[in-house]
PDB file of N, CA, C and O in Angstrom:
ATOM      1  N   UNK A   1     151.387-226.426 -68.412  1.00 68.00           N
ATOM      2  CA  UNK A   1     150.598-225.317 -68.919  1.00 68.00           C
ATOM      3  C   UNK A   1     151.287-224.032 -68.485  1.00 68.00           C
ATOM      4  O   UNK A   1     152.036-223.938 -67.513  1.00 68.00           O
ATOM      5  N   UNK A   2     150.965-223.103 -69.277  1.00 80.00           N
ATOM      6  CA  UNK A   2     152.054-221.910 -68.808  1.00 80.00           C
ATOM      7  C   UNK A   2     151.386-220.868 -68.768  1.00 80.00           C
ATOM      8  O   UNK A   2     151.901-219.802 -69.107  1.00 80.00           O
ATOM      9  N   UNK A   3     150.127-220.943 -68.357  1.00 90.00           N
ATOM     10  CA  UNK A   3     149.460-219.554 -68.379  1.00 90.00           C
ATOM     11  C   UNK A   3     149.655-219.013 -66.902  1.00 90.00           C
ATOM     12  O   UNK A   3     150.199-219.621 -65.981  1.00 90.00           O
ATOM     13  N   UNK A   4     149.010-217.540 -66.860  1.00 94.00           N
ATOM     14  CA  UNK A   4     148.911-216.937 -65.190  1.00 94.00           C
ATOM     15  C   UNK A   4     148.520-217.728 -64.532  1.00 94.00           C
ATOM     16  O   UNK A   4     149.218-218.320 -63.709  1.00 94.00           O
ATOM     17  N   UNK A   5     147.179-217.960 -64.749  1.00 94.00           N
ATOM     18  CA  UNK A   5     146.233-218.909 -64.256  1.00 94.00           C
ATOM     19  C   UNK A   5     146.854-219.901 -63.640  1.00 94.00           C
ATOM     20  O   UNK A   5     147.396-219.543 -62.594  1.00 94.00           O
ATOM     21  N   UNK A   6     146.993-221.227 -63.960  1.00 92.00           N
ATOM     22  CA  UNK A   6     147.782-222.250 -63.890  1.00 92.00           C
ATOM     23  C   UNK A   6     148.811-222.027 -62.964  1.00 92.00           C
ATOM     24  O   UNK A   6     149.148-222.906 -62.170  1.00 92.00           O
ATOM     25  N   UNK A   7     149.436-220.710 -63.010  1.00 94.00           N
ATOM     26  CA  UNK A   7     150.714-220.712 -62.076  1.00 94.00           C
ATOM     27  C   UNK A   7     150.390-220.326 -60.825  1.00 94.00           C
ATOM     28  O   UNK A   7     150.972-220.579 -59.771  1.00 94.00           O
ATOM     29  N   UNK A   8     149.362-219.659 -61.034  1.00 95.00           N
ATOM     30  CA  UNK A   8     149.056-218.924 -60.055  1.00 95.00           C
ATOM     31  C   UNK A   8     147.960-220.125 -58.837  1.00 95.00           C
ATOM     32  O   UNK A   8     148.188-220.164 -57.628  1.00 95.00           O
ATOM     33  N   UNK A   9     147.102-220.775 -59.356  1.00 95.00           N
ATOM     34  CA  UNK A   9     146.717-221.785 -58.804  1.00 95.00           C
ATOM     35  C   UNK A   9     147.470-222.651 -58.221  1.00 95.00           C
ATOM     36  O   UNK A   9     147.377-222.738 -56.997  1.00 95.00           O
ATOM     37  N   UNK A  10     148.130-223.259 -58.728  1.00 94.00           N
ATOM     38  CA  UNK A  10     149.488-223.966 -58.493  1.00 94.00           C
ATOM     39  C   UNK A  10     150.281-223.731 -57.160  1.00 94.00           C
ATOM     40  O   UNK A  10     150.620-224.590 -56.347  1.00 94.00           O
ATOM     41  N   UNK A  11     150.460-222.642 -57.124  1.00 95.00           N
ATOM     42  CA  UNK A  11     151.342-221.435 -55.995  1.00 95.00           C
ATOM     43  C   UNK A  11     150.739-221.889 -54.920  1.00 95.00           C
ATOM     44  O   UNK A  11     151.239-222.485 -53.966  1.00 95.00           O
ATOM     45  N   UNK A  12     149.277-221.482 -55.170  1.00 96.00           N
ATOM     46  CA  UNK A  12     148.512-221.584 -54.157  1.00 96.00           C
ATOM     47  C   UNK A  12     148.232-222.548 -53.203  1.00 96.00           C
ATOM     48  O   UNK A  12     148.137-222.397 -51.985  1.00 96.00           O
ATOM     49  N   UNK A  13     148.116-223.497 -53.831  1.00 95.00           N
ATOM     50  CA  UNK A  13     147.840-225.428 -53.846  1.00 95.00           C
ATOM     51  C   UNK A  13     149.125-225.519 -52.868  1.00 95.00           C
ATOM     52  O   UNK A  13     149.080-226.105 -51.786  1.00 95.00           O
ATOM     53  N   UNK A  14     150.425-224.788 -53.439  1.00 96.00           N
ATOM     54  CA  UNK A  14     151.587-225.838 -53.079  1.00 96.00           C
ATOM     55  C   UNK A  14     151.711-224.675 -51.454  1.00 96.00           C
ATOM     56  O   UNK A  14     152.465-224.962 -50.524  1.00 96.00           O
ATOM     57  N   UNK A  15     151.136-223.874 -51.457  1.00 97.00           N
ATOM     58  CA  UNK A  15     151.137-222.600 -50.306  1.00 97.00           C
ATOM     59  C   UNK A  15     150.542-223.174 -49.167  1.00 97.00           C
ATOM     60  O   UNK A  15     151.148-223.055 -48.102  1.00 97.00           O
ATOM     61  N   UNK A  16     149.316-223.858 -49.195  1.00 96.00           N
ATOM     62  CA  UNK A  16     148.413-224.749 -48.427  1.00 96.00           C
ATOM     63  C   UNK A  16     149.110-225.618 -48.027  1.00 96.00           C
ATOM     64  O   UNK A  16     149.137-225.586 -46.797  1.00 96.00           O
ATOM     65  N   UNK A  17     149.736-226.442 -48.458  1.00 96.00           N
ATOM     66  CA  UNK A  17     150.414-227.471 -48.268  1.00 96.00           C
ATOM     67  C   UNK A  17     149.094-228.892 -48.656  1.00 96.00           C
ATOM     68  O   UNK A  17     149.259-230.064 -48.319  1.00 96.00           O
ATOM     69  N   UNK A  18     148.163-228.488 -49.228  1.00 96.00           N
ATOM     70  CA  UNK A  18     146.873-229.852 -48.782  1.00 96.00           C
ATOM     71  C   UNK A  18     147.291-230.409 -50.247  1.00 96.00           C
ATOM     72  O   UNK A  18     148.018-229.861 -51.076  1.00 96.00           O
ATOM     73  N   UNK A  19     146.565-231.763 -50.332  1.00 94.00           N
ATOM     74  CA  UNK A  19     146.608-232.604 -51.613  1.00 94.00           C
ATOM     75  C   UNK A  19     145.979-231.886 -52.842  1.00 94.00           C
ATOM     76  O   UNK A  19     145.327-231.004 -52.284  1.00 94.00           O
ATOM     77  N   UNK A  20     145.802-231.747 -54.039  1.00 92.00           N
ATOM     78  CA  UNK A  20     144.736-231.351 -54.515  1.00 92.00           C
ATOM     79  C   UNK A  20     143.496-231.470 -54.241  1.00 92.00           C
ATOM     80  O   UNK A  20     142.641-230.584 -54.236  1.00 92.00           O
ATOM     81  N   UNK A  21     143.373-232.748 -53.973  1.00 93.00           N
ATOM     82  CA  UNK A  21     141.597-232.867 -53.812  1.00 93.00           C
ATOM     83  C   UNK A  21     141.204-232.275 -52.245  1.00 93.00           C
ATOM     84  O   UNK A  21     140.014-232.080 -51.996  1.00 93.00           O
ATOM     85  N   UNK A  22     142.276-231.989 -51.167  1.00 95.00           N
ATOM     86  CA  UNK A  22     141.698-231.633 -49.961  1.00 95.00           C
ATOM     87  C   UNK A  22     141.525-229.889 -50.724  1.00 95.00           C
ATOM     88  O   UNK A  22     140.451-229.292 -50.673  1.00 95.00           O
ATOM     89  N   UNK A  23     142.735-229.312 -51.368  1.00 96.00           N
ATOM     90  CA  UNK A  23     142.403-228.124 -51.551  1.00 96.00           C
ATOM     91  C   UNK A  23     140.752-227.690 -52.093  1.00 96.00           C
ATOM     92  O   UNK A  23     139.922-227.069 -51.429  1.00 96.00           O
ATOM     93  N   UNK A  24     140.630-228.100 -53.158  1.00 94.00           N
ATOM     94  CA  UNK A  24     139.563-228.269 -53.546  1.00 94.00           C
ATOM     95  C   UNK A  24     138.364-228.484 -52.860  1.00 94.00           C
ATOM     96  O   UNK A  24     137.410-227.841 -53.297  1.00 94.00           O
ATOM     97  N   UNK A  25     138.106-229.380 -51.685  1.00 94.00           N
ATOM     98  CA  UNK A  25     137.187-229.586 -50.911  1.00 94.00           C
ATOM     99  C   UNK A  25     137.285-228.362 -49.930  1.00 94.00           C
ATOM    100  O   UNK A  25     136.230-228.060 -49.372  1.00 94.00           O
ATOM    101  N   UNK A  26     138.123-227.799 -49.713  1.00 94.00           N
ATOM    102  CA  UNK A  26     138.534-226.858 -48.534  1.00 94.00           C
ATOM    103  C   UNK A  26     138.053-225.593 -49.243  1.00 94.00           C
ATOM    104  O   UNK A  26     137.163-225.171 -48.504  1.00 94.00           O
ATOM    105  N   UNK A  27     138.179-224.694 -50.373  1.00 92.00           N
ATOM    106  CA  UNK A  27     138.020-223.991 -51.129  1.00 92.00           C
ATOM    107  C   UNK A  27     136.387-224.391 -52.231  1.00 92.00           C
ATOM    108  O   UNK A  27     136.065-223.587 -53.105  1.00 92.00           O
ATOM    109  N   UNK A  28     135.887-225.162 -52.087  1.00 90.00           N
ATOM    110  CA  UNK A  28     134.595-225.251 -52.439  1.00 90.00           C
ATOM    111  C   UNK A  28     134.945-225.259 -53.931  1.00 90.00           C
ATOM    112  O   UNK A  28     134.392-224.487 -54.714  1.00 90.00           O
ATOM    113  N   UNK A  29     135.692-225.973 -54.235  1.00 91.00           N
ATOM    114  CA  UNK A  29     135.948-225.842 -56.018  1.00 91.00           C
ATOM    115  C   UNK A  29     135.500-227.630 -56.432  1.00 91.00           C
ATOM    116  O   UNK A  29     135.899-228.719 -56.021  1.00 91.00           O
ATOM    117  N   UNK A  30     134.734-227.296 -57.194  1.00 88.00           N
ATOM    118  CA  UNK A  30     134.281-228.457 -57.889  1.00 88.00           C
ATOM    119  C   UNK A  30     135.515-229.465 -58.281  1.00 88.00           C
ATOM    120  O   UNK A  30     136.168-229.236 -59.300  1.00 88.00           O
ATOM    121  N   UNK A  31     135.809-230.567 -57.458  1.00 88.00           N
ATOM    122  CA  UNK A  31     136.575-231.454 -57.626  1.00 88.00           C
ATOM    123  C   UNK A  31     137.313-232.210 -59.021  1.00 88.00           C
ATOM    124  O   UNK A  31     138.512-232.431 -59.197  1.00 88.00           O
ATOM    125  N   UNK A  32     136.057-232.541 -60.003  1.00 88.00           N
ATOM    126  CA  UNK A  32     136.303-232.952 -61.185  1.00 88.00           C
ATOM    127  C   UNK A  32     136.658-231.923 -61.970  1.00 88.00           C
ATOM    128  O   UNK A  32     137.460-232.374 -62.788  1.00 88.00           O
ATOM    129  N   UNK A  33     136.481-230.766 -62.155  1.00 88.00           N
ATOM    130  CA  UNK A  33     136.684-229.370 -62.474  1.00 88.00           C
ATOM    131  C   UNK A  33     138.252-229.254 -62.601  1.00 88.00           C
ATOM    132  O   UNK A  33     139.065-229.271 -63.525  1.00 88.00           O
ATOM    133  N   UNK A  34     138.291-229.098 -60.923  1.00 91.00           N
ATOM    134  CA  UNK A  34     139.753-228.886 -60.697  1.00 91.00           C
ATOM    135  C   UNK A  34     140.640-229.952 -61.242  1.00 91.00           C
ATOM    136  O   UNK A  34     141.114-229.851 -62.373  1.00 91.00           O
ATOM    137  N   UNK A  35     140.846-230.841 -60.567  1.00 90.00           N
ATOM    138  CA  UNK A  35     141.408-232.226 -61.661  1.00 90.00           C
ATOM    139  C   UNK A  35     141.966-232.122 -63.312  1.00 90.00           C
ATOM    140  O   UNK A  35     143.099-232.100 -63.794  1.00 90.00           O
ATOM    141  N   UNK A  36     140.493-232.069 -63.954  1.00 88.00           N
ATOM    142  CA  UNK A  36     140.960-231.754 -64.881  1.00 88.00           C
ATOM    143  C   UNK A  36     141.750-229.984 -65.591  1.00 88.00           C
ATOM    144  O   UNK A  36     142.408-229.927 -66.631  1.00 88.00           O
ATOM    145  N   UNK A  37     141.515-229.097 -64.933  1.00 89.00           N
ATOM    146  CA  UNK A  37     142.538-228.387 -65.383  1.00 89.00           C
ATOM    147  C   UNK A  37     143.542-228.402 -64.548  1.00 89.00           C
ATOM    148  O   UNK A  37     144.161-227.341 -64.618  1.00 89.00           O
ATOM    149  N   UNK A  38     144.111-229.362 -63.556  1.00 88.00           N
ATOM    150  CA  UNK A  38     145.080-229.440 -63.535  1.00 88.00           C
ATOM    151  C   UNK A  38     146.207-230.527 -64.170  1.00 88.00           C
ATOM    152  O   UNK A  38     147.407-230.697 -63.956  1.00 88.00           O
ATOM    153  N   UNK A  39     145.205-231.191 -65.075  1.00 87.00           N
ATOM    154  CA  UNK A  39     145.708-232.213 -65.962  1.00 87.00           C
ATOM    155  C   UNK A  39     146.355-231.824 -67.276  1.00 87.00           C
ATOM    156  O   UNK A  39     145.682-231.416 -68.223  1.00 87.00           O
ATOM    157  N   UNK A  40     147.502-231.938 -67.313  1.00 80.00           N
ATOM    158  CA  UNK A  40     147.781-231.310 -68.845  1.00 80.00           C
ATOM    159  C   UNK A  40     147.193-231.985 -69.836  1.00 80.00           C
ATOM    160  O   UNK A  40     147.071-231.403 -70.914  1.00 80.00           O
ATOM    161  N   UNK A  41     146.715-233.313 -69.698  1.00 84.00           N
ATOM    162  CA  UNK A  41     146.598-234.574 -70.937  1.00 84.00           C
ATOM    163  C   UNK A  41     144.973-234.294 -70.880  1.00 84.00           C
ATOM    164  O   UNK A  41     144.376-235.133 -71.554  1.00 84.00           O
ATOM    165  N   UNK A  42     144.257-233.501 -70.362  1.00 80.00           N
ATOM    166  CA  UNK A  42     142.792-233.489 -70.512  1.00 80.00           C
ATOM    167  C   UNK A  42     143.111-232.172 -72.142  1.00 80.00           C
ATOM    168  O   UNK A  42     144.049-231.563 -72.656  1.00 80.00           O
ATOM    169  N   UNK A  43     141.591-232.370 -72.345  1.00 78.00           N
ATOM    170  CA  UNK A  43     141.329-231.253 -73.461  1.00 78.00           C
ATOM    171  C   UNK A  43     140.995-230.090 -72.557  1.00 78.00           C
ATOM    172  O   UNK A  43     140.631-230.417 -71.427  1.00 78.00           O
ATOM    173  N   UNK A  44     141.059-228.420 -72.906  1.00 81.00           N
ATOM    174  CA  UNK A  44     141.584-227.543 -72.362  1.00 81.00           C
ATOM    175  C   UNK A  44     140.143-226.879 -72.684  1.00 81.00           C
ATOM    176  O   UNK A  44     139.999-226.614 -73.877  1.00 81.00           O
ATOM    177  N   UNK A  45     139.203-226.604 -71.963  1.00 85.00           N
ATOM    178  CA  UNK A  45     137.858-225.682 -72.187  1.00 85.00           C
ATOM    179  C   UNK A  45     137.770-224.772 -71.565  1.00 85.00           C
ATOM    180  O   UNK A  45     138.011-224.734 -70.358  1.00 85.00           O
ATOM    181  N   UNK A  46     137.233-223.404 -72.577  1.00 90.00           N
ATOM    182  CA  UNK A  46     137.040-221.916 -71.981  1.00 90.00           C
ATOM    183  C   UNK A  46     136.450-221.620 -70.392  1.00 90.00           C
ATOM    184  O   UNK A  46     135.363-222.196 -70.442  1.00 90.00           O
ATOM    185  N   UNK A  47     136.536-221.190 -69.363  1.00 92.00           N
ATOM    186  CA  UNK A  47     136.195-221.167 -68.184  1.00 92.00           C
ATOM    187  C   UNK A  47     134.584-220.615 -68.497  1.00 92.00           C
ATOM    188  O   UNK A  47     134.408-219.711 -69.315  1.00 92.00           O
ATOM    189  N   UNK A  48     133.461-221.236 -67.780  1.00 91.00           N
ATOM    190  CA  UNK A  48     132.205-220.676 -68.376  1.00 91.00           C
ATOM    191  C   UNK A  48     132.335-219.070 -67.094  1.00 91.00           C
ATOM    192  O   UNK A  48     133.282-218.597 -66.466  1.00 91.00           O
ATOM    193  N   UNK A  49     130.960-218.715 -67.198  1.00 94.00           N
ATOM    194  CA  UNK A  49     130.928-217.239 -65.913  1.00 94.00           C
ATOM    195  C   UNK A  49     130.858-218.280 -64.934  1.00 94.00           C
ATOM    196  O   UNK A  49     131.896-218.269 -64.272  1.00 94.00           O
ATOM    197  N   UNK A  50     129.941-219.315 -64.510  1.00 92.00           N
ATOM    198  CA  UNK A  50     129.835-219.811 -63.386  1.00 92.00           C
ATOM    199  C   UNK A  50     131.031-220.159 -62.090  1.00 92.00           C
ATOM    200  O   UNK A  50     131.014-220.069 -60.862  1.00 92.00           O
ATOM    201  N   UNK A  51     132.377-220.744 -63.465  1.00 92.00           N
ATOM    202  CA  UNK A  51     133.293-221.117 -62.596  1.00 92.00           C
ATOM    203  C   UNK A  51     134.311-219.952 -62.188  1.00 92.00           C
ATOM    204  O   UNK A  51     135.083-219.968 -61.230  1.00 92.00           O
ATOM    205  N   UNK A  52     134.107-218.775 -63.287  1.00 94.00           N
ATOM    206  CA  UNK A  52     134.779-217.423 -63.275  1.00 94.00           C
ATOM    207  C   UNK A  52     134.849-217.023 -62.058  1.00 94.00           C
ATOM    208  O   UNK A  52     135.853-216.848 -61.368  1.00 94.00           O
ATOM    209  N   UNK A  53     133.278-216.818 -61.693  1.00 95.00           N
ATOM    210  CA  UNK A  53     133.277-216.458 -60.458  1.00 95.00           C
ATOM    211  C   UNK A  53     133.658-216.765 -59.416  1.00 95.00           C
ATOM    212  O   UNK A  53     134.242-215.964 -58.687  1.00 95.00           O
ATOM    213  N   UNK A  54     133.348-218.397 -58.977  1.00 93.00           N
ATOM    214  CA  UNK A  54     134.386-218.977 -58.037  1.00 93.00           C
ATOM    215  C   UNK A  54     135.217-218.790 -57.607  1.00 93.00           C
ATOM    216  O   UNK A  54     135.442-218.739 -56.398  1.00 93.00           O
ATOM    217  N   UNK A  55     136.397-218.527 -59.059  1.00 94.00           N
ATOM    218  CA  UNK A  55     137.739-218.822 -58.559  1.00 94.00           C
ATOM    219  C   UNK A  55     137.634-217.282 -58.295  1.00 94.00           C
ATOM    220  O   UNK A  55     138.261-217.011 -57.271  1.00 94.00           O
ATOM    221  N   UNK A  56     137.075-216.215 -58.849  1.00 95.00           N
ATOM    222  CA  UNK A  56     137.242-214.878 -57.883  1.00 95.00           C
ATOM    223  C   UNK A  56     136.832-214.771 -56.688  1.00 95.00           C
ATOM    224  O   UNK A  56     137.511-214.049 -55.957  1.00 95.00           O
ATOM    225  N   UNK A  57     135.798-215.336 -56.192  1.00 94.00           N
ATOM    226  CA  UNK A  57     135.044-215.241 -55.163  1.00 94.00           C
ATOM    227  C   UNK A  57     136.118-215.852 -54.008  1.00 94.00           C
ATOM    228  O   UNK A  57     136.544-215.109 -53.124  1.00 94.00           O
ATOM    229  N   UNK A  58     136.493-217.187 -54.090  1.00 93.00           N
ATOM    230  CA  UNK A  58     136.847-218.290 -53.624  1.00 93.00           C
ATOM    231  C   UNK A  58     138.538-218.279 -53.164  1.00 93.00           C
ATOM    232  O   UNK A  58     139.066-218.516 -52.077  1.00 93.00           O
ATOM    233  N   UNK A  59     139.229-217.821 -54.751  1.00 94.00           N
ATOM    234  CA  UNK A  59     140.928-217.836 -54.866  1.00 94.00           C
ATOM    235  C   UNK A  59     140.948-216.283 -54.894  1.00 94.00           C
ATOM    236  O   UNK A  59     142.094-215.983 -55.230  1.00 94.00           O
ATOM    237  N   UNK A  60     140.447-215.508 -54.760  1.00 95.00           N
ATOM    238  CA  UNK A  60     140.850-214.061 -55.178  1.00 95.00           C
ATOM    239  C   UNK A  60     141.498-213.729 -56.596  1.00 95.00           C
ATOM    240  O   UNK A  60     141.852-212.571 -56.815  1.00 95.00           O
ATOM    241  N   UNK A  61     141.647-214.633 -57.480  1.00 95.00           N
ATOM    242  CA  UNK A  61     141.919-214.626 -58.680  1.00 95.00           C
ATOM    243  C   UNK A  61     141.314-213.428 -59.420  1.00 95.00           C
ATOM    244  O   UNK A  61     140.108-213.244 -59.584  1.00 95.00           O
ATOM    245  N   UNK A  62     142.408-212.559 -59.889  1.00 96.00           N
ATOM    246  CA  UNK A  62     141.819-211.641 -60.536  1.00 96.00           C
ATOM    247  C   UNK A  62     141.383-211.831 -62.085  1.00 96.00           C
ATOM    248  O   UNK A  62     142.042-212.611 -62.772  1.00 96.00           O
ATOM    249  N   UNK A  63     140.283-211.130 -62.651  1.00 95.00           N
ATOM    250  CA  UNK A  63     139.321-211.025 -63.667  1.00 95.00           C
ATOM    251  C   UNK A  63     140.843-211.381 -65.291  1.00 95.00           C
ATOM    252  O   UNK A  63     140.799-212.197 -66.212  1.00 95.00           O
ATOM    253  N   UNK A  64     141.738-210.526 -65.001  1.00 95.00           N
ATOM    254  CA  UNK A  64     142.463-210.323 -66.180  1.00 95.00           C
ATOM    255  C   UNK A  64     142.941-211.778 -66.541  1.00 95.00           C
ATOM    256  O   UNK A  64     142.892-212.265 -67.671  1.00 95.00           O
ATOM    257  N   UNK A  65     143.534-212.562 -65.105  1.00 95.00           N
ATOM    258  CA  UNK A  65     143.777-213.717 -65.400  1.00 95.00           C
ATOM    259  C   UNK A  65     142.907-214.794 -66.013  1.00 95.00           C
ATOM    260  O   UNK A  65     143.326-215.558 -66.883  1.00 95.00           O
ATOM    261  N   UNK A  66     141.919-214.817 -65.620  1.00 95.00           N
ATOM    262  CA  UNK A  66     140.820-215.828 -66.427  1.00 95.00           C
ATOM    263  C   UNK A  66     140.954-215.304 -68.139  1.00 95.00           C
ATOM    264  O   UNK A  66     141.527-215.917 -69.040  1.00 95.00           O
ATOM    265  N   UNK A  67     140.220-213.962 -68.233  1.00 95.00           N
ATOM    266  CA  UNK A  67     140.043-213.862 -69.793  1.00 95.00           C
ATOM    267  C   UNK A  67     141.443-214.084 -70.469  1.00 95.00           C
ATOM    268  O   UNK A  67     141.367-214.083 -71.698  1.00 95.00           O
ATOM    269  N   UNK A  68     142.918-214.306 -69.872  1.00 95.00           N
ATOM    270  CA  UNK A  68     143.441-214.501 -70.252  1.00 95.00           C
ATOM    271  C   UNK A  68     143.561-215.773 -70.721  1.00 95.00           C
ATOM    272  O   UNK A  68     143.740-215.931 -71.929  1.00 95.00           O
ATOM    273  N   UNK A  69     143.479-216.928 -69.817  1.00 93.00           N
ATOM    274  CA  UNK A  69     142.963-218.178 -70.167  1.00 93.00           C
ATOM    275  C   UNK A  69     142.468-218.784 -71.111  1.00 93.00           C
ATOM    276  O   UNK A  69     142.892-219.597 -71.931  1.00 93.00           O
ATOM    277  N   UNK A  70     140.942-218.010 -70.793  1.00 93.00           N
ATOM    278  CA  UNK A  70     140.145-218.369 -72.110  1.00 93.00           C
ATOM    279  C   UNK A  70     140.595-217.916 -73.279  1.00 93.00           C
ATOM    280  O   UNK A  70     140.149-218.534 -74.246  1.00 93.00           O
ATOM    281  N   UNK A  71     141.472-216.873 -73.559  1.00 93.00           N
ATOM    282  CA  UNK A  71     142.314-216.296 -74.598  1.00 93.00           C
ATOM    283  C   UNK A  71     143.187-217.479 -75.275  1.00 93.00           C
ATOM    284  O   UNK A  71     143.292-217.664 -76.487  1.00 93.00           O
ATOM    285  N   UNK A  72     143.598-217.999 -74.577  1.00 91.00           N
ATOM    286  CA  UNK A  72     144.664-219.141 -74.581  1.00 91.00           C
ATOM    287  C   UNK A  72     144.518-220.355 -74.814  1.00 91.00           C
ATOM    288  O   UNK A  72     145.282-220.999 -75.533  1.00 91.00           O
ATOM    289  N   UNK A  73     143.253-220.939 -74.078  1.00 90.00           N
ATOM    290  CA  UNK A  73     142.161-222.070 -74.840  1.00 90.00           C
ATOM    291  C   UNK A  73     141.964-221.864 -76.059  1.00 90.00           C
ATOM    292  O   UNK A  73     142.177-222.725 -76.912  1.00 90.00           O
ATOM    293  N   UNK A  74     141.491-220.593 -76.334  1.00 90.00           N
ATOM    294  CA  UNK A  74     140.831-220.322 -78.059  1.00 90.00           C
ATOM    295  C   UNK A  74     141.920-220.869 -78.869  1.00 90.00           C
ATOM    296  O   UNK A  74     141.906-221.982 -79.394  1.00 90.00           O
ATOM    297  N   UNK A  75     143.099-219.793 -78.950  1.00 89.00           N
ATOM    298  CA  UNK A  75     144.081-220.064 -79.254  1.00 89.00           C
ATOM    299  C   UNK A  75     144.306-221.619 -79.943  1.00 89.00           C
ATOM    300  O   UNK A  75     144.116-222.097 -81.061  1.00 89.00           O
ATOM    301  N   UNK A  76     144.842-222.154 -78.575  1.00 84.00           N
ATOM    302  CA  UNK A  76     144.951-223.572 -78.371  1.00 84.00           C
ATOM    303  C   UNK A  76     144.089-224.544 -79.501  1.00 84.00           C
ATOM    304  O   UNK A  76     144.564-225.526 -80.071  1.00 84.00           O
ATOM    305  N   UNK A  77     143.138-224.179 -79.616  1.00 79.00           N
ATOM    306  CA  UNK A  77     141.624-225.505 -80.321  1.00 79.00           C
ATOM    307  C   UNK A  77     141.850-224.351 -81.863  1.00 79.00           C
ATOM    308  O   UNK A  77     141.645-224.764 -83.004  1.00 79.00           O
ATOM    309  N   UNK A  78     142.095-223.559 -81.689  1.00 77.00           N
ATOM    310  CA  UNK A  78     141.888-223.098 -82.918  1.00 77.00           C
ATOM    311  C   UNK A  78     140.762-222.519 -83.846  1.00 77.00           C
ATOM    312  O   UNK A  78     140.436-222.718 -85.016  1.00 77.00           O
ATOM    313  N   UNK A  79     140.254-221.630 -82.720  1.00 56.00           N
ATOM    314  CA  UNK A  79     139.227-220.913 -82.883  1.00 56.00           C
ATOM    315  C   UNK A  79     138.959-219.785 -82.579  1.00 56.00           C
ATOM    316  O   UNK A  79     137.857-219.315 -82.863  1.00 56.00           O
TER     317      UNK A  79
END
């Protein structure tokens, strides 16, 4: 996947040094959540506000990067 997002998560994950799923447990991010967007072979869904917030709250992920995302999902499905 080649968005901010994605890379930027990624960075992060590999910054920690933890497995995915410890990151995730460590960072309070919904496990199955995470998983699948870090799966390329899953189907790709718009981030709702709930999880928006998280990853701001949680990753410091800034606002531009998400709507970019969801920009990119749309895209993607074709809508």
């Amino acid at each position: 996947m080649e968005t901010e997002l994605y890379k930027t998560i990624m960075s992060k994950v590999l910054a920690t040094g933890l497995s995915k799923r410890s990151f995730a447990v460590k960072y309070n991010i919904p496990r199955v959540w995470f998983m699948d967007f870090l799966n390329p072979n899953t189907g790709f869904r718009p981030l709702q506000v709930k999880t928006q917030s998280m990853l701001i709250e949680t990753l410091n992920i800034p606002t531009h990067m998400l709507e970019e995302y969801n920009k990119w999902v749309r895209e993607k499905r074709g809508k």
